[in-house]
Tab-separated table of C-alpha atoms in Angstrom:
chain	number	residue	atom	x	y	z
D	1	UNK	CA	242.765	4.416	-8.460
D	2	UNK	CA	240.464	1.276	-9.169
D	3	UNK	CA	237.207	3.437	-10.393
D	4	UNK	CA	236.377	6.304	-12.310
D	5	UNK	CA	237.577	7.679	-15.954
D	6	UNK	CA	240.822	6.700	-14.981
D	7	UNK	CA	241.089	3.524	-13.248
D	8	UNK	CA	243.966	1.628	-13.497
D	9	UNK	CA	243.338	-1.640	-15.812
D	10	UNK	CA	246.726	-3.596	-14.781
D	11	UNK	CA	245.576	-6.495	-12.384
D	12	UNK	CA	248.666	-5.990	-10.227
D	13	UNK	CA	249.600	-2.633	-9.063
D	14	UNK	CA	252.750	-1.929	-7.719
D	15	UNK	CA	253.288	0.272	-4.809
D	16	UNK	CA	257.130	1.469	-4.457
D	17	UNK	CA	257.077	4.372	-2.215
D	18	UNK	CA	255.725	2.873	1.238
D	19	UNK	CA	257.607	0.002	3.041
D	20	UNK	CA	255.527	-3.076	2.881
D	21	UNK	CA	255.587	-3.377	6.526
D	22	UNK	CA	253.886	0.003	6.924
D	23	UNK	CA	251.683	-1.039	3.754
D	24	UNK	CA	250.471	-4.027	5.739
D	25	UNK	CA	249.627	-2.110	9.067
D	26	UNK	CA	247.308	0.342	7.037
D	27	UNK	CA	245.486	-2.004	5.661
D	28	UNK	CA	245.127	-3.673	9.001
D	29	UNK	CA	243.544	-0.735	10.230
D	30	UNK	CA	241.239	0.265	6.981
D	31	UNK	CA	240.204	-3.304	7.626
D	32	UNK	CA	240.025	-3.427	11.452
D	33	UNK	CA	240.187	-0.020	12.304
D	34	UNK	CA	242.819	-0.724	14.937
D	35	UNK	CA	246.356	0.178	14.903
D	36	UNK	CA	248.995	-1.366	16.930
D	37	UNK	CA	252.086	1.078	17.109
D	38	UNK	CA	255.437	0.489	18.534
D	39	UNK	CA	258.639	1.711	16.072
D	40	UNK	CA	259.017	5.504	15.579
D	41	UNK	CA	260.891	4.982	11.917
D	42	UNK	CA	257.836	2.166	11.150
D	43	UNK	CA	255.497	4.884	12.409
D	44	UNK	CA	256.620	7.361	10.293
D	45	UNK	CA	256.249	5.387	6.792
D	46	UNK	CA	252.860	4.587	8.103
D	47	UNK	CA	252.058	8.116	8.342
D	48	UNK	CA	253.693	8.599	4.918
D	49	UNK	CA	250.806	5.830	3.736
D	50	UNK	CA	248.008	7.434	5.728
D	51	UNK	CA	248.670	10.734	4.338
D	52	UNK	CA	248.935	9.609	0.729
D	53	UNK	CA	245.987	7.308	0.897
D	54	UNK	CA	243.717	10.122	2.520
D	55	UNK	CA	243.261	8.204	6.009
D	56	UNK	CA	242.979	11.162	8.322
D	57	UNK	CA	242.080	8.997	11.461
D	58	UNK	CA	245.287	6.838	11.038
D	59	UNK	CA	247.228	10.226	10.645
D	60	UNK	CA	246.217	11.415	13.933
D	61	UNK	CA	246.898	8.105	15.478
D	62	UNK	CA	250.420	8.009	13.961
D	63	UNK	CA	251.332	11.611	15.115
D	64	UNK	CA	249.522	11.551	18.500
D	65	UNK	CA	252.224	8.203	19.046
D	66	UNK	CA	255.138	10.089	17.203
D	67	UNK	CA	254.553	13.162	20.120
D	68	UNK	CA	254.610	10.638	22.656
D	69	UNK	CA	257.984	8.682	21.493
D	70	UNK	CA	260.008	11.673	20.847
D	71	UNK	CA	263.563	11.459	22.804
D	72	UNK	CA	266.773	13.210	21.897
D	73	UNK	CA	267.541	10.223	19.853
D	74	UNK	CA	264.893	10.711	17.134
D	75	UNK	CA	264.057	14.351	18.238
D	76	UNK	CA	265.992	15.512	14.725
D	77	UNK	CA	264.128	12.477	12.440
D	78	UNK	CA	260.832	13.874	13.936
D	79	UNK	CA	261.613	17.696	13.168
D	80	UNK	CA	262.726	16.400	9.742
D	81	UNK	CA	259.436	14.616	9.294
D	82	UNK	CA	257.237	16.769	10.756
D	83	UNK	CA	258.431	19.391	8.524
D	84	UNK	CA	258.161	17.714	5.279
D	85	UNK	CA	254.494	16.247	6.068
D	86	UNK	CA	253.855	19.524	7.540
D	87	UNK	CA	252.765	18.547	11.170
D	88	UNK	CA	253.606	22.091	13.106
D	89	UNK	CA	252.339	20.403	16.789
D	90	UNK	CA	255.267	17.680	16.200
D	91	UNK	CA	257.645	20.241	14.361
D	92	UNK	CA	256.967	22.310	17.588
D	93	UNK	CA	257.800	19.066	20.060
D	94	UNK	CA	260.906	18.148	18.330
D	95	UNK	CA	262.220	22.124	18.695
D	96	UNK	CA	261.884	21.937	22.482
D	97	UNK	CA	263.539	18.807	22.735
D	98	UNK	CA	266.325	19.903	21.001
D	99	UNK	CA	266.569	23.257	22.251
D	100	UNK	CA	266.191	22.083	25.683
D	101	UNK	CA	268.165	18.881	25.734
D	102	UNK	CA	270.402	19.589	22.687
D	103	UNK	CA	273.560	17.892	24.656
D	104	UNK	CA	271.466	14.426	24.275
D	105	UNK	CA	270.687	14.764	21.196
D	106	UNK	CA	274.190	15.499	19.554
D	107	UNK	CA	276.018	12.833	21.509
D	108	UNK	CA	273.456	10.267	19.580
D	109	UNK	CA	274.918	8.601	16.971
D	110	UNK	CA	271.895	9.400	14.841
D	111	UNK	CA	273.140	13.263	15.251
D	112	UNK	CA	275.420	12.537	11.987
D	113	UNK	CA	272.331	11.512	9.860
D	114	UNK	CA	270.620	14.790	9.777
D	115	UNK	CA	270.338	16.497	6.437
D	116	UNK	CA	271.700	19.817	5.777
D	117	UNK	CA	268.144	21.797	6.473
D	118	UNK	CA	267.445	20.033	9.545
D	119	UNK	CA	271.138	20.931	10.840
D	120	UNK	CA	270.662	24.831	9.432
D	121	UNK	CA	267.306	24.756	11.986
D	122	UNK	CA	269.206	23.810	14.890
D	123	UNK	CA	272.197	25.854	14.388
D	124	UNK	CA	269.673	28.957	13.996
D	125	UNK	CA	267.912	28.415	17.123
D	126	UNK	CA	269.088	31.594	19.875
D	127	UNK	CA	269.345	29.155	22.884
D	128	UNK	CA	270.500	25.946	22.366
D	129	UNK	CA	271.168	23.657	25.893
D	130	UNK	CA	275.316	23.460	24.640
D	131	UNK	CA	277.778	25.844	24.760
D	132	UNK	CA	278.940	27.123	21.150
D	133	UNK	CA	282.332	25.488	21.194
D	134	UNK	CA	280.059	22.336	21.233
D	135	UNK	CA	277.869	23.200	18.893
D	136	UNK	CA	280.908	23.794	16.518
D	137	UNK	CA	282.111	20.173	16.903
D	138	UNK	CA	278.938	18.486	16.646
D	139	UNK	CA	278.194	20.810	13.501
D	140	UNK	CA	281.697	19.446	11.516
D	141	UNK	CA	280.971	15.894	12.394
């Protein structure tokens, strides 16, 4: 971006597809090389950054803490994630949560944020930890 043929010549450079916040903690750790993570949905842009900016080190870091802070309440965010960023070990992790504690996870609130795709996932798993007439309910809200 800064050298080469085509380096960019504007002094300021705006950057509007990673949250500042997430911006800031990957710089902290190019500079530092220490991460300090703590917020699964600040997590998650950071790994958006890492990815983008080629920072395979920080990737790992952010997934090995996304694996370890998945709970029915962001088990669907994760799967959605983890499949767009294609991370199969977290795609995997989310799966079992679901599958296995899929009551937990559509009682959350966040149940009624999933996209489409993420719900069409779910809904073609064989064994699901609710009973179809659940399943049905959570599925129309």
């Amino acid at each position: 971006m800064f050298f080469g043929n085509l380096a960019e010549t504007r002094r300021e450079i705006k950057i509007l597809d990673v949250q500042p916040e997430a911006f800031a903690s990957m710089l902290e750790y190019v500079y530092t090389d220490e991460i300090h993570l703590s917020n699964f949905e600040l997590v998650c842009d950071i790994c958006y950054a890492a990815k983008k900016y080629m920072l395979p080190d920080l990737v790992e870091e952010c997934t090995k803490f996304l694996w370890r802070d998945l709970y029915p309440r962001n088990a669907c965010r994760a799967l959605e994630f983890a499949s767009l960023f294609e991370e199969p070990v977290l795609q995997e992790k989310a799966l079992q949560v679901i599958t296995h504690q899929t009551l937990d996870v559509i009682e959350d609130p966040t149940w009624e944020d999933i996209d489409v795709a993420t719900l069409a996932v779910v809904l073609r798993k064989d064994s699901l930890a609710a009973p179809e007439s659940v399943m049905f309910e959570a599925m129309e809200r």
